[in-house]
Every structure is written in structure tokens, then in C-alpha cells.
PDB file of C-alpha atoms in Angstrom:
ATOM      1  CA  MET A   1    -234.405 -52.660  86.432  1.00 69.00           C
ATOM      2  CA  LEU A   2    -235.895 -53.906  83.169  1.00 76.00           C
ATOM      3  CA  PRO A   3    -239.370 -55.372  83.215  1.00 83.00           C
ATOM      4  CA  GLY A   4    -239.306 -59.161  83.572  1.00 82.00           C
ATOM      5  CA  GLU A   5    -235.547 -59.661  83.573  1.00 84.00           C
ATOM      6  CA  ASP A   6    -232.558 -57.723  84.886  1.00 85.00           C
ATOM      7  CA  GLY A   7    -229.763 -56.544  82.523  1.00 85.00           C
ATOM      8  CA  LEU A   8    -227.145 -58.623  84.294  1.00 86.00           C
ATOM      9  CA  SER A   9    -228.894 -61.912  83.388  1.00 86.00           C
ATOM     10  CA  ILE A  10    -229.348 -60.675  79.819  1.00 86.00           C
ATOM     11  CA  CYS A  11    -225.639 -59.803  79.663  1.00 86.00           C
ATOM     12  CA  ARG A  12    -224.681 -63.223  81.023  1.00 85.00           C
ATOM     13  CA  ARG A  13    -226.896 -64.991  78.537  1.00 84.00           C
ATOM     14  CA  MET A  14    -225.551 -62.944  75.604  1.00 84.00           C
ATOM     15  CA  ARG A  15    -221.951 -63.586  76.658  1.00 81.00           C
ATOM     16  CA  ALA A  16    -222.612 -67.289  76.813  1.00 79.00           C
ATOM     17  CA  ARG A  17    -223.833 -67.310  73.236  1.00 77.00           C
ATOM     18  CA  GLY A  18    -220.978 -65.450  71.715  1.00 76.00           C
ATOM     19  CA  ALA A  19    -218.743 -62.432  71.375  1.00 77.00           C
ATOM     20  CA  THR A  20    -221.349 -59.730  70.655  1.00 83.00           C
ATOM     21  CA  PRO A  21    -220.058 -56.410  72.004  1.00 89.00           C
ATOM     22  CA  ILE A  22    -221.987 -55.321  75.140  1.00 91.00           C
ATOM     23  CA  LEU A  23    -222.159 -51.813  76.538  1.00 92.00           C
ATOM     24  CA  MET A  24    -224.336 -51.542  79.645  1.00 92.00           C
ATOM     25  CA  LEU A  25    -226.021 -48.175  79.909  1.00 91.00           C
ATOM     26  CA  THR A  26    -227.710 -48.036  83.322  1.00 90.00           C
ATOM     27  CA  ALA A  27    -229.000 -45.892  86.172  1.00 89.00           C
ATOM     28  CA  LYS A  28    -226.974 -48.052  88.602  1.00 88.00           C
ATOM     29  CA  ASN A  29    -223.664 -46.261  88.890  1.00 84.00           C
ATOM     30  CA  ASP A  30    -222.124 -47.635  92.099  1.00 88.00           C
ATOM     31  CA  ASP A  31    -218.671 -49.158  91.952  1.00 88.00           C
ATOM     32  CA  ILE A  32    -220.028 -52.586  92.862  1.00 90.00           C
ATOM     33  CA  ASP A  33    -222.617 -52.431  90.056  1.00 88.00           C
ATOM     34  CA  ARG A  34    -219.963 -51.553  87.504  1.00 88.00           C
ATOM     35  CA  ILE A  35    -217.689 -54.295  88.727  1.00 89.00           C
ATOM     36  CA  VAL A  36    -220.437 -56.967  88.592  1.00 89.00           C
ATOM     37  CA  GLY A  37    -221.504 -55.795  85.144  1.00 87.00           C
ATOM     38  CA  LEU A  38    -217.934 -56.068  83.794  1.00 88.00           C
ATOM     39  CA  GLU A  39    -217.301 -59.362  85.547  1.00 87.00           C
ATOM     40  CA  LEU A  40    -220.412 -60.889  83.966  1.00 86.00           C
ATOM     41  CA  GLY A  41    -219.193 -60.007  80.537  1.00 86.00           C
ATOM     42  CA  ALA A  42    -219.971 -56.439  79.565  1.00 89.00           C
ATOM     43  CA  ASP A  43    -217.268 -54.829  77.486  1.00 89.00           C
ATOM     44  CA  ASP A  44    -218.014 -51.374  78.932  1.00 91.00           C
ATOM     45  CA  TYR A  45    -220.358 -49.876  81.515  1.00 93.00           C
ATOM     46  CA  LEU A  46    -221.704 -46.365  81.490  1.00 92.00           C
ATOM     47  CA  GLY A  47    -223.904 -44.861  84.169  1.00 90.00           C
ATOM     48  CA  LYS A  48    -226.609 -42.244  83.790  1.00 91.00           C
ATOM     49  CA  PRO A  49    -226.453 -39.335  83.417  1.00 90.00           C
ATOM     50  CA  PHE A  50    -223.973 -39.421  80.598  1.00 90.00           C
ATOM     51  CA  ASN A  51    -222.536 -37.229  77.920  1.00 91.00           C
ATOM     52  CA  PRO A  52    -223.829 -38.335  74.490  1.00 89.00           C
ATOM     53  CA  ARG A  53    -220.404 -37.760  73.046  1.00 90.00           C
ATOM     54  CA  GLU A  54    -218.846 -40.080  75.635  1.00 91.00           C
ATOM     55  CA  LEU A  55    -221.431 -42.725  74.733  1.00 91.00           C
ATOM     56  CA  LEU A  56    -220.551 -42.405  71.081  1.00 90.00           C
ATOM     57  CA  ALA A  57    -216.785 -42.569  71.859  1.00 88.00           C
ATOM     58  CA  ARG A  58    -217.290 -45.699  73.987  1.00 90.00           C
ATOM     59  CA  ILE A  59    -219.319 -47.402  71.290  1.00 90.00           C
ATOM     60  CA  ARG A  60    -216.703 -46.631  68.681  1.00 87.00           C
ATOM     61  CA  ALA A  61    -213.989 -48.007  70.962  1.00 88.00           C
ATOM     62  CA  ILE A  62    -215.844 -51.206  71.577  1.00 88.00           C
ATOM     63  CA  LEU A  63    -216.519 -51.686  67.823  1.00 85.00           C
ATOM     64  CA  ARG A  64    -212.799 -51.063  67.065  1.00 82.00           C
ATOM     65  CA  ARG A  65    -211.795 -53.698  69.573  1.00 82.00           C
ATOM     66  CA  SER A  66    -214.348 -56.275  68.253  1.00 79.00           C
ATOM     67  CA  GLU A  67    -213.358 -55.617  64.688  1.00 74.00           C
ATOM     68  CA  ALA A  68    -209.616 -56.063  65.613  1.00 68.00           C
ATOM     69  CA  SER A  69    -210.346 -59.344  67.365  1.00 68.00           C
ATOM     70  CA  ALA A  70    -212.499 -60.606  64.452  1.00 63.00           C
ATOM     71  CA  ALA A  71    -209.659 -59.676  62.049  1.00 59.00           C
ATOM     72  CA  ARG A  72    -207.274 -61.666  64.273  1.00 59.00           C
ATOM     73  CA  ALA A  73    -209.532 -64.609  64.285  1.00 56.00           C
ATOM     74  CA  GLY A  74    -210.042 -64.254  60.525  1.00 57.00           C
ATOM     75  CA  GLU A  75    -210.588 -67.964  59.977  1.00 60.00           C
ATOM     76  CA  ARG A  76    -213.789 -69.869  60.510  1.00 69.00           C
ATOM     77  CA  ARG A  77    -214.330 -71.767  63.661  1.00 80.00           C
ATOM     78  CA  ARG A  78    -214.087 -75.364  62.643  1.00 88.00           C
ATOM     79  CA  ARG A  79    -213.796 -78.413  64.940  1.00 91.00           C
ATOM     80  CA  SER A  80    -213.340 -82.068  64.172  1.00 91.00           C
ATOM     81  CA  PHE A  81    -214.109 -85.134  66.137  1.00 91.00           C
ATOM     82  CA  ALA A  82    -214.674 -88.878  65.460  1.00 88.00           C
ATOM     83  CA  GLY A  83    -214.717 -88.433  61.645  1.00 89.00           C
ATOM     84  CA  PHE A  84    -216.902 -85.326  61.648  1.00 92.00           C
ATOM     85  CA  VAL A  85    -216.138 -81.713  60.933  1.00 93.00           C
ATOM     86  CA  VAL A  86    -218.300 -79.002  62.423  1.00 93.00           C
ATOM     87  CA  ASP A  87    -218.203 -75.482  60.990  1.00 91.00           C
ATOM     88  CA  LEU A  88    -219.544 -73.334  63.805  1.00 87.00           C
ATOM     89  CA  ASP A  89    -219.872 -70.215  61.685  1.00 83.00           C
ATOM     90  CA  ALA A  90    -221.599 -71.913  58.721  1.00 86.00           C
ATOM     91  CA  ARG A  91    -223.626 -74.068  61.055  1.00 89.00           C
ATOM     92  CA  SER A  92    -222.822 -77.231  59.145  1.00 92.00           C
ATOM     93  CA  VAL A  93    -221.652 -80.768  59.926  1.00 94.00           C
ATOM     94  CA  GLU A  94    -219.854 -83.048  57.496  1.00 94.00           C
ATOM     95  CA  ARG A  95    -218.630 -86.580  57.717  1.00 89.00           C
ATOM     96  CA  ALA A  96    -214.976 -87.289  56.797  1.00 83.00           C
ATOM     97  CA  ASP A  97    -216.112 -88.512  53.402  1.00 86.00           C
ATOM     98  CA  GLY A  98    -217.621 -85.057  52.668  1.00 86.00           C
ATOM     99  CA  MET A  99    -221.287 -86.038  53.111  1.00 90.00           C
ATOM    100  CA  SER A 100    -223.372 -83.441  54.924  1.00 92.00           C
ATOM    101  CA  VAL A 101    -225.137 -84.429  58.132  1.00 92.00           C
ATOM    102  CA  PRO A 102    -228.530 -82.688  58.263  1.00 93.00           C
ATOM    103  CA  LEU A 103    -229.223 -81.284  61.751  1.00 93.00           C
ATOM    104  CA  THR A 104    -232.132 -79.189  63.028  1.00 92.00           C
ATOM    105  CA  SER A 105    -231.252 -75.815  64.575  1.00 90.00           C
ATOM    106  CA  ALA A 106    -231.767 -77.266  68.080  1.00 90.00           C
ATOM    107  CA  GLU A 107    -229.530 -80.243  67.358  1.00 93.00           C
ATOM    108  CA  PHE A 108    -226.793 -78.006  65.903  1.00 93.00           C
ATOM    109  CA  ASP A 109    -226.981 -75.618  68.927  1.00 92.00           C
ATOM    110  CA  LEU A 110    -226.573 -78.565  71.293  1.00 93.00           C
ATOM    111  CA  LEU A 111    -223.674 -80.075  69.336  1.00 94.00           C
ATOM    112  CA  ALA A 112    -222.031 -76.644  69.325  1.00 92.00           C
ATOM    113  CA  CYS A 113    -222.259 -76.468  73.070  1.00 91.00           C
ATOM    114  CA  PHE A 114    -220.689 -79.969  73.286  1.00 93.00           C
ATOM    115  CA  VAL A 115    -217.753 -79.296  70.867  1.00 93.00           C
ATOM    116  CA  GLU A 116    -216.975 -76.018  72.560  1.00 90.00           C
ATOM    117  CA  ARG A 117    -216.858 -77.754  75.974  1.00 91.00           C
ATOM    118  CA  PRO A 118    -215.638 -81.280  75.433  1.00 91.00           C
ATOM    119  CA  ARG A 119    -215.011 -83.775  78.228  1.00 92.00           C
ATOM    120  CA  ARG A 120    -217.036 -81.600  80.710  1.00 92.00           C
ATOM    121  CA  VAL A 121    -220.299 -82.657  82.415  1.00 93.00           C
ATOM    122  CA  LEU A 122    -222.924 -80.230  81.285  1.00 91.00           C
ATOM    123  CA  THR A 123    -226.233 -80.105  83.203  1.00 89.00           C
ATOM    124  CA  ARG A 124    -229.602 -79.959  81.475  1.00 87.00           C
ATOM    125  CA  ASP A 125    -230.079 -76.459  82.921  1.00 84.00           C
ATOM    126  CA  GLN A 126    -226.789 -75.253  81.445  1.00 85.00           C
ATOM    127  CA  LEU A 127    -227.581 -76.742  78.073  1.00 88.00           C
ATOM    128  CA  LEU A 128    -231.107 -75.200  78.084  1.00 85.00           C
ATOM    129  CA  ASP A 129    -229.718 -71.858  79.013  1.00 81.00           C
ATOM    130  CA  TRP A 130    -227.031 -71.950  76.289  1.00 81.00           C
ATOM    131  CA  THR A 131    -229.235 -73.332  73.546  1.00 82.00           C
ATOM    132  CA  ARG A 132    -232.629 -71.794  74.276  1.00 77.00           C
ATOM    133  CA  GLY A 133    -231.842 -68.959  76.673  1.00 69.00           C
ATOM    134  CA  ARG A 134    -234.077 -70.187  79.374  1.00 63.00           C
ATOM    135  CA  SER A 135    -234.023 -72.331  82.497  1.00 60.00           C
ATOM    136  CA  ALA A 136    -235.924 -75.616  82.781  1.00 60.00           C
ATOM    137  CA  ASP A 137    -238.790 -76.680  84.865  1.00 68.00           C
ATOM    138  CA  PRO A 138    -238.396 -80.101  86.574  1.00 66.00           C
ATOM    139  CA  PHE A 139    -240.340 -81.946  83.866  1.00 72.00           C
ATOM    140  CA  ASP A 140    -238.722 -80.307  80.763  1.00 76.00           C
ATOM    141  CA  ARG A 141    -237.284 -83.030  78.664  1.00 84.00           C
ATOM    142  CA  THR A 142    -236.368 -80.955  75.648  1.00 87.00           C
ATOM    143  CA  ILE A 143    -232.607 -81.593  76.072  1.00 89.00           C
ATOM    144  CA  ASP A 144    -233.042 -85.300  76.510  1.00 90.00           C
ATOM    145  CA  VAL A 145    -235.057 -85.592  73.308  1.00 92.00           C
ATOM    146  CA  THR A 146    -232.539 -83.500  71.394  1.00 92.00           C
ATOM    147  CA  VAL A 147    -229.653 -85.519  72.660  1.00 92.00           C
ATOM    148  CA  SER A 148    -231.374 -88.683  71.608  1.00 91.00           C
ATOM    149  CA  ARG A 149    -231.937 -87.318  68.085  1.00 92.00           C
ATOM    150  CA  LEU A 150    -228.327 -86.125  67.921  1.00 92.00           C
ATOM    151  CA  ARG A 151    -227.034 -89.527  68.948  1.00 91.00           C
ATOM    152  CA  ARG A 152    -229.014 -91.245  66.140  1.00 89.00           C
ATOM    153  CA  LYS A 153    -227.325 -88.941  63.596  1.00 90.00           C
ATOM    154  CA  LEU A 154    -223.788 -89.017  64.951  1.00 89.00           C
ATOM    155  CA  GLU A 155    -223.195 -92.396  66.667  1.00 82.00           C
ATOM    156  CA  THR A 156    -221.376 -94.626  64.180  1.00 72.00           C
ATOM    157  CA  ALA A 157    -221.920 -97.766  66.109  1.00 70.00           C
ATOM    158  CA  ASP A 158    -225.110 -98.408  68.185  1.00 72.00           C
ATOM    159  CA  PRO A 159    -227.019 -95.194  69.200  1.00 63.00           C
ATOM    160  CA  SER A 160    -228.459 -97.155  72.169  1.00 70.00           C
ATOM    161  CA  ALA A 161    -224.888 -97.575  73.530  1.00 75.00           C
ATOM    162  CA  PRO A 162    -223.554 -94.080  72.927  1.00 80.00           C
ATOM    163  CA  ALA A 163    -219.821 -93.369  72.819  1.00 83.00           C
ATOM    164  CA  LEU A 164    -219.825 -89.683  71.866  1.00 88.00           C
ATOM    165  CA  VAL A 165    -222.512 -88.131  74.084  1.00 91.00           C
ATOM    166  CA  THR A 166    -222.683 -90.053  77.349  1.00 90.00           C
ATOM    167  CA  THR A 167    -225.192 -89.682  80.152  1.00 91.00           C
ATOM    168  CA  VAL A 168    -223.798 -88.822  83.577  1.00 91.00           C
ATOM    169  CA  ARG A 169    -226.292 -90.089  86.179  1.00 91.00           C
ATOM    170  CA  ASN A 170    -227.560 -87.162  88.353  1.00 88.00           C
ATOM    171  CA  GLY A 171    -225.172 -84.839  86.397  1.00 90.00           C
ATOM    172  CA  GLY A 172    -226.187 -84.305  82.761  1.00 91.00           C
ATOM    173  CA  TYR A 173    -224.253 -85.076  79.573  1.00 93.00           C
ATOM    174  CA  LEU A 174    -220.629 -85.449  78.659  1.00 92.00           C
ATOM    175  CA  PHE A 175    -219.236 -85.097  75.157  1.00 93.00           C
ATOM    176  CA  ALA A 176    -216.505 -87.810  75.061  1.00 90.00           C
ATOM    177  CA  GLY A 177    -215.285 -87.078  71.542  1.00 86.00           C
ATOM    178  CA  ASP A 178    -211.724 -85.963  70.973  1.00 90.00           C
ATOM    179  CA  VAL A 179    -212.250 -82.415  69.683  1.00 90.00           C
ATOM    180  CA  LYS A 180    -209.578 -80.644  67.618  1.00 90.00           C
ATOM    181  CA  ASP A 181    -209.446 -77.296  65.827  1.00 85.00           C
ATOM    182  CA  VAL A 182    -209.301 -77.610  62.071  1.00 80.00           C
TER     183      VAL A 182
END
């Protein structure tokens, strides 16, 4: 019931971008609303009216769980493919020889989507939603331009005959690189 966008779509978008703890505080308190909110990625769901002490206890519980999972993860999220190493936390890309690959924010966000979901066809709409948090109009070519720039920086052979990021006709893009955790 937010102006312009509902909380469920905000929750879905936030969950797609990362592991930020989400507590939905809402006037919708039916069973189905709670189930949908939790299914879409909320960590907890609290309906109005609520006891402020309960809200505080739920926030503390979510933070404890998120801190525990962060401590378990402990290490940086690093992926390697085709002679490149991507550090998702530091937002950097290096070649095997240690040379840095300069990427714009949009290019890095797109590459992060690809290395997190290798060998899957990703549509333009999915990529726009994950990288920019919005859906595309039929003439939006932002993703196509960013893919082209990313190919020029990553393709070791001929960028006009891409091997890493391939185009799937009437589907979107597929990251064909063999991605491994480092």
C-alpha cells in the first residue's frame, strides 16, 4: 500500500540484489499476506498493530541471524573464469597476470549477474531488474550496449565473435564461462 510501488515488489528486488535483512511491517495481516511476504524473501513479517518490544526483539533476532551467516561466510566472494578473477565484494576484476580490468559500475553489475548465474539464459528484463531495479520498455537497449562494452573488455579473442557472453536469439544472454569459486 505504498505510493507508486508495493512492498512485495520492493522486497523481491532487494532480495535479488543481496542478503540485506528484511522485516516487513504492514497493515496486511492475513495468513496469505504473511506467507507471500515470506515466500518473496522477507526474513520476518509483522502486522499492525504491534507491540514495540516485539518489533525490537524481532529486529534483534534478524540481526543476530544475519551476523551469524556473515561470520560463517567470512571470506570474500570471489569467482574465476577464463583467466579472470572477480571479487564481488571489492567490485574488482583482475586478469590471471594480476592486471586490473577497469569496469564501469553498470558493467560490473552486469558481470556480477552473469558470474552468479552461469550457463543460464538471462532475459534483458531480468538483467535490467537485477542491475538497475527497473523493468524495460520495448526500445530500451541499455543492456545490449553494456553487454557490448563488457565483451570488448573481457573477450580475449574477437569481441565480434563472443565466446563468454553469447546472445540467445529471442531469449537474452548466456554467460558461457566456466565459473569457479576462488
